[in-house]
Coordinates of C-alpha atoms in Angstrom, one line a residue:
Chain Z
N25 CA -11.1 -16.8 -4.2
A26 CA -12.4 -16.5 -0.7
G27 CA -9.0 -16.0 1.2
V28 CA -9.9 -15.5 4.9
T29 CA -13.6 -15.6 5.9
Q30 CA -14.8 -14.3 9.2
T31 CA -18.3 -14.7 10.7
P32 CA -20.3 -12.8 11.9
K33 CA -19.6 -9.4 10.5
F34 CA -21.5 -7.6 13.3
Q35 CA -22.6 -8.7 16.7
V36 CA -24.1 -7.1 19.8
L37 CA -23.9 -9.0 23.1
K38 CA -25.1 -8.3 26.6
T39 CA -22.5 -8.4 29.4
G40 CA -22.0 -12.0 30.5
Q41 CA -23.1 -13.6 27.3
S42 CA -20.8 -15.9 25.4
M43 CA -20.1 -16.2 21.7
T44 CA -17.7 -17.7 19.2
L45 CA -16.1 -15.9 16.3
Q46 CA -15.4 -18.2 13.4
C47 CA -12.5 -17.9 10.9
A48 CA -11.6 -20.1 7.9
Q49 CA -8.9 -19.8 5.3
D50 CA -8.6 -21.6 2.0
M51 CA -4.9 -20.9 1.2
N52 CA -3.4 -23.9 3.1
H53 CA -1.6 -21.6 5.5
N54 CA 0.1 -23.0 8.5
S55 CA -0.4 -20.0 10.9
M56 CA -3.5 -18.2 12.0
Y57 CA -4.1 -15.2 14.2
W58 CA -6.7 -13.3 16.1
Y59 CA -6.3 -9.6 16.7
R60 CA -8.4 -6.9 18.2
Q61 CA -8.3 -3.3 16.9
D62 CA -9.2 -0.3 19.1
P63 CA -8.8 3.4 18.2
G64 CA -5.2 4.5 18.6
M65 CA -4.0 1.0 19.5
G66 CA -3.3 -0.5 16.1
L67 CA -3.8 -4.3 16.0
R68 CA -3.1 -6.2 19.3
L69 CA -2.5 -10.0 19.1
I70 CA -4.9 -12.0 21.2
Y71 CA -3.9 -15.6 20.3
Y72 CA -2.1 -17.3 17.4
S73 CA -1.6 -20.8 16.1
A74 CA 1.7 -21.5 14.3
S75 CA 0.5 -24.8 13.1
E76 CA -2.4 -27.2 13.3
G77 CA -2.7 -28.5 16.9
T78 CA -0.8 -25.6 18.6
T79 CA -2.0 -22.3 20.0
D80 CA -0.1 -19.6 21.9
K81 CA -1.0 -16.5 23.8
G82 CA -0.4 -13.1 22.3
E83 CA -0.4 -9.6 23.9
V84 CA -3.9 -9.5 25.3
P85 CA -5.3 -13.1 25.8
N86 CA -7.3 -12.6 29.0
G87 CA -11.0 -13.2 28.6
Y88 CA -10.6 -15.2 25.4
N89 CA -10.1 -18.8 24.3
V90 CA -9.2 -20.3 20.9
S91 CA -9.5 -23.5 19.1
R92 CA -7.5 -24.6 16.0
L93 CA -10.1 -27.0 14.8
N94 CA -8.1 -28.1 11.7
K95 CA -5.7 -26.4 9.3
R96 CA -8.4 -24.3 7.8
E97 CA -10.3 -23.1 10.9
F98 CA -9.4 -21.0 14.0
S99 CA -12.2 -19.9 16.3
L100 CA -12.1 -17.3 19.1
R101 CA -14.5 -17.7 22.1
L102 CA -15.6 -15.1 24.6
E103 CA -17.0 -17.0 27.6
S104 CA -18.4 -14.1 29.5
A105 CA -18.4 -10.9 27.4
A106 CA -17.4 -7.6 29.1
P107 CA -17.8 -4.0 27.7
S108 CA -14.0 -3.8 27.6
Q109 CA -14.2 -6.4 24.8
T110 CA -16.1 -4.1 22.5
S111 CA -13.8 -3.9 19.5
V112 CA -13.2 -4.9 15.9
Y113 CA -11.8 -8.4 15.7
F114 CA -9.6 -9.5 12.8
C115 CA -8.5 -13.0 11.8
A116 CA -5.4 -13.5 9.7
S117 CA -3.4 -16.3 8.2
R118 CA 0.0 -16.7 6.6
G119 CA 2.8 -19.2 6.0
G120 CA 2.8 -21.4 3.0
R121 CA 3.1 -21.4 -0.7
V122 CA 0.5 -18.7 -1.0
G123 CA 2.0 -15.4 0.0
G124 CA 5.0 -16.6 2.1
T125 CA 5.4 -14.1 5.1
E126 CA 2.4 -12.0 4.0
A127 CA -0.5 -12.0 6.4
F128 CA -4.0 -12.1 4.8
F129 CA -6.8 -10.7 6.8
G130 CA -10.5 -11.2 7.0
Q131 CA -13.1 -8.4 6.8
G132 CA -13.4 -8.1 10.5
T133 CA -16.1 -8.6 13.1
R134 CA -17.5 -5.5 14.8
L135 CA -18.5 -6.6 18.3
T136 CA -20.4 -4.4 20.8
V137 CA -20.9 -5.5 24.4
V138 CA -23.6 -3.5 26.2
Chain X
T8 CA 3.3 -1.2 26.3
Q9 CA 3.5 -2.2 22.7
L10 CA 6.6 -3.9 21.3
L11 CA 6.6 -1.7 18.2
E12 CA 6.2 2.1 18.7
Q13 CA 5.0 4.0 15.7
S14 CA 5.2 7.8 15.2
P15 CA 3.5 10.0 14.6
Q16 CA 0.1 8.5 15.4
F17 CA -1.7 11.1 13.2
L18 CA -0.5 13.1 10.3
S19 CA -2.5 15.6 8.3
I20 CA -0.7 17.2 5.3
Q21 CA -1.4 18.9 2.0
E22 CA -1.2 17.2 -1.4
G23 CA 2.4 17.3 -2.7
E24 CA 4.2 17.3 0.7
N25 CA 6.6 14.7 1.8
L26 CA 6.3 12.7 5.0
T27 CA 8.1 10.0 7.0
V28 CA 6.6 7.5 9.4
Y29 CA 8.8 5.7 12.0
C30 CA 8.5 2.3 13.6
N31 CA 10.9 1.6 16.5
S32 CA 11.5 -1.2 19.0
S33 CA 14.1 -2.3 21.5
S34 CA 13.7 -5.9 20.1
V35 CA 15.4 -7.4 17.0
F36 CA 13.1 -8.6 14.3
S37 CA 13.7 -11.2 11.6
S38 CA 11.6 -9.2 9.3
L39 CA 9.5 -6.1 9.3
Q40 CA 6.4 -5.4 7.2
W41 CA 4.3 -2.4 6.4
Y42 CA 0.6 -2.7 5.8
R43 CA -2.1 -0.2 4.8
Q44 CA -5.7 -0.4 6.0
E45 CA -8.8 1.3 4.5
P46 CA -11.9 1.9 6.6
G47 CA -14.0 -1.2 7.1
E48 CA -11.3 -3.5 5.6
G49 CA -8.5 -5.6 6.9
P50 CA -4.8 -4.5 6.4
V51 CA -3.1 -5.2 3.1
L52 CA 0.6 -5.8 2.8
L53 CA 2.8 -3.1 1.1
V54 CA 6.3 -4.5 1.6
T55 CA 8.5 -6.8 3.6
V56 CA 12.1 -6.0 4.6
V57 CA 14.3 -8.7 5.9
T58 CA 18.0 -7.5 5.8
G59 CA 19.5 -4.9 8.0
G60 CA 20.0 -1.7 6.0
E61 CA 17.7 -2.8 3.3
V62 CA 15.9 -0.1 1.3
K63 CA 12.8 -0.9 -0.9
K64 CA 10.9 1.4 -3.2
L65 CA 7.3 1.1 -4.3
K66 CA 6.6 4.0 -6.6
R67 CA 6.5 7.1 -4.3
L68 CA 7.0 5.0 -1.2
T69 CA 10.4 4.2 0.2
F70 CA 10.9 1.7 3.0
Q71 CA 14.0 1.2 5.1
F72 CA 15.0 -1.4 7.6
G73 CA 17.5 -0.3 10.3
D74 CA 21.0 -1.8 10.3
A75 CA 20.3 -3.5 13.7
R76 CA 16.9 -4.7 12.5
K77 CA 15.1 -2.9 15.4
D78 CA 13.5 -0.1 13.4
S79 CA 12.0 0.9 10.1
S80 CA 10.8 3.9 8.3
L81 CA 8.3 4.7 5.5
H82 CA 8.8 7.8 3.4
I83 CA 6.2 9.1 1.0
T84 CA 7.2 11.6 -1.6
A85 CA 4.7 14.1 -3.0
A86 CA 1.7 12.6 -1.1
Q87 CA -1.6 12.3 -2.9
P88 CA -5.2 12.1 -1.5
G89 CA -5.2 8.5 -2.5
D90 CA -2.5 7.8 0.0
T91 CA -4.9 8.6 2.8
G92 CA -5.3 5.6 5.2
L93 CA -3.9 3.8 8.2
Y94 CA -0.3 2.6 7.9
L95 CA 0.8 -0.2 10.2
C96 CA 4.2 -1.7 10.8
A97 CA 4.4 -5.3 11.9
G98 CA 7.4 -7.4 13.1
S99 CA 8.1 -11.1 13.2
T100 CA 10.3 -11.9 16.2
V101 CA 13.7 -13.7 15.6
G102 CA 13.3 -17.4 15.4
S103 CA 9.6 -17.3 14.6
G104 CA 10.2 -17.7 10.9
N105 CA 7.4 -16.8 8.6
T106 CA 4.7 -18.5 10.7
G107 CA 5.2 -17.4 14.3
K108 CA 4.1 -14.4 16.3
L109 CA 3.4 -11.2 14.3
I110 CA 3.2 -8.0 16.3
F111 CA 1.8 -4.7 15.0
G112 CA 2.5 -1.1 16.0
Q113 CA -0.2 1.4 17.0
G114 CA -0.6 2.6 13.4
T115 CA -0.3 6.0 11.8
T116 CA -3.4 7.7 10.4
L117 CA -2.5 9.7 7.3
Q118 CA -4.8 12.3 5.9
V119 CA -3.8 14.0 2.6
K120 CA -5.8 17.0 1.8
P121 CA -6.3 18.1 -1.9

């Protein structure tokens, strides 16, 4: 039972490089989320998708774009990485017969921008 | 400014002591959740409260949702070293159902010393 799978687990980027973080869930959940976690800041919502085909900005969307490719997959793209985007990124999903309101999280992606 | 304010942000206590963590907001939430996160892992749900004034117990943990659904507390009785971790509250805004925006507080890092 995979749950929520994020790739990659670790990444080092140079300032200005681009990359896409991938997330997939196998629980048939309607909603998917991208968060970043920095020390002392808890989890801050970047973007979310309440259902397939829709996306909305969260608390800290600047510098990021997302794509809800289908019901299973929700990707996060950094077009031009900046050191301020050094963080741990978590993908989550919820909403459906599996878990109800509970959010299920991936293992996280530790991103360093130098 | 985060929508959900948690306090304290850090707590270091001796085994056997009691503690309370608070989660406050000026906004009304349709439901409030508490998660626990271990190092290197994603958060895992402890409890969901949905009714104003609701109290839920999970062994030595007691969760309360404020009457106005703007705040919540987590009380741990006789803390044990195994309770060590990051505790996060999370709220779903009114009207978002169980698939909309999910906002987290800054988190409370709890350290229980033997």
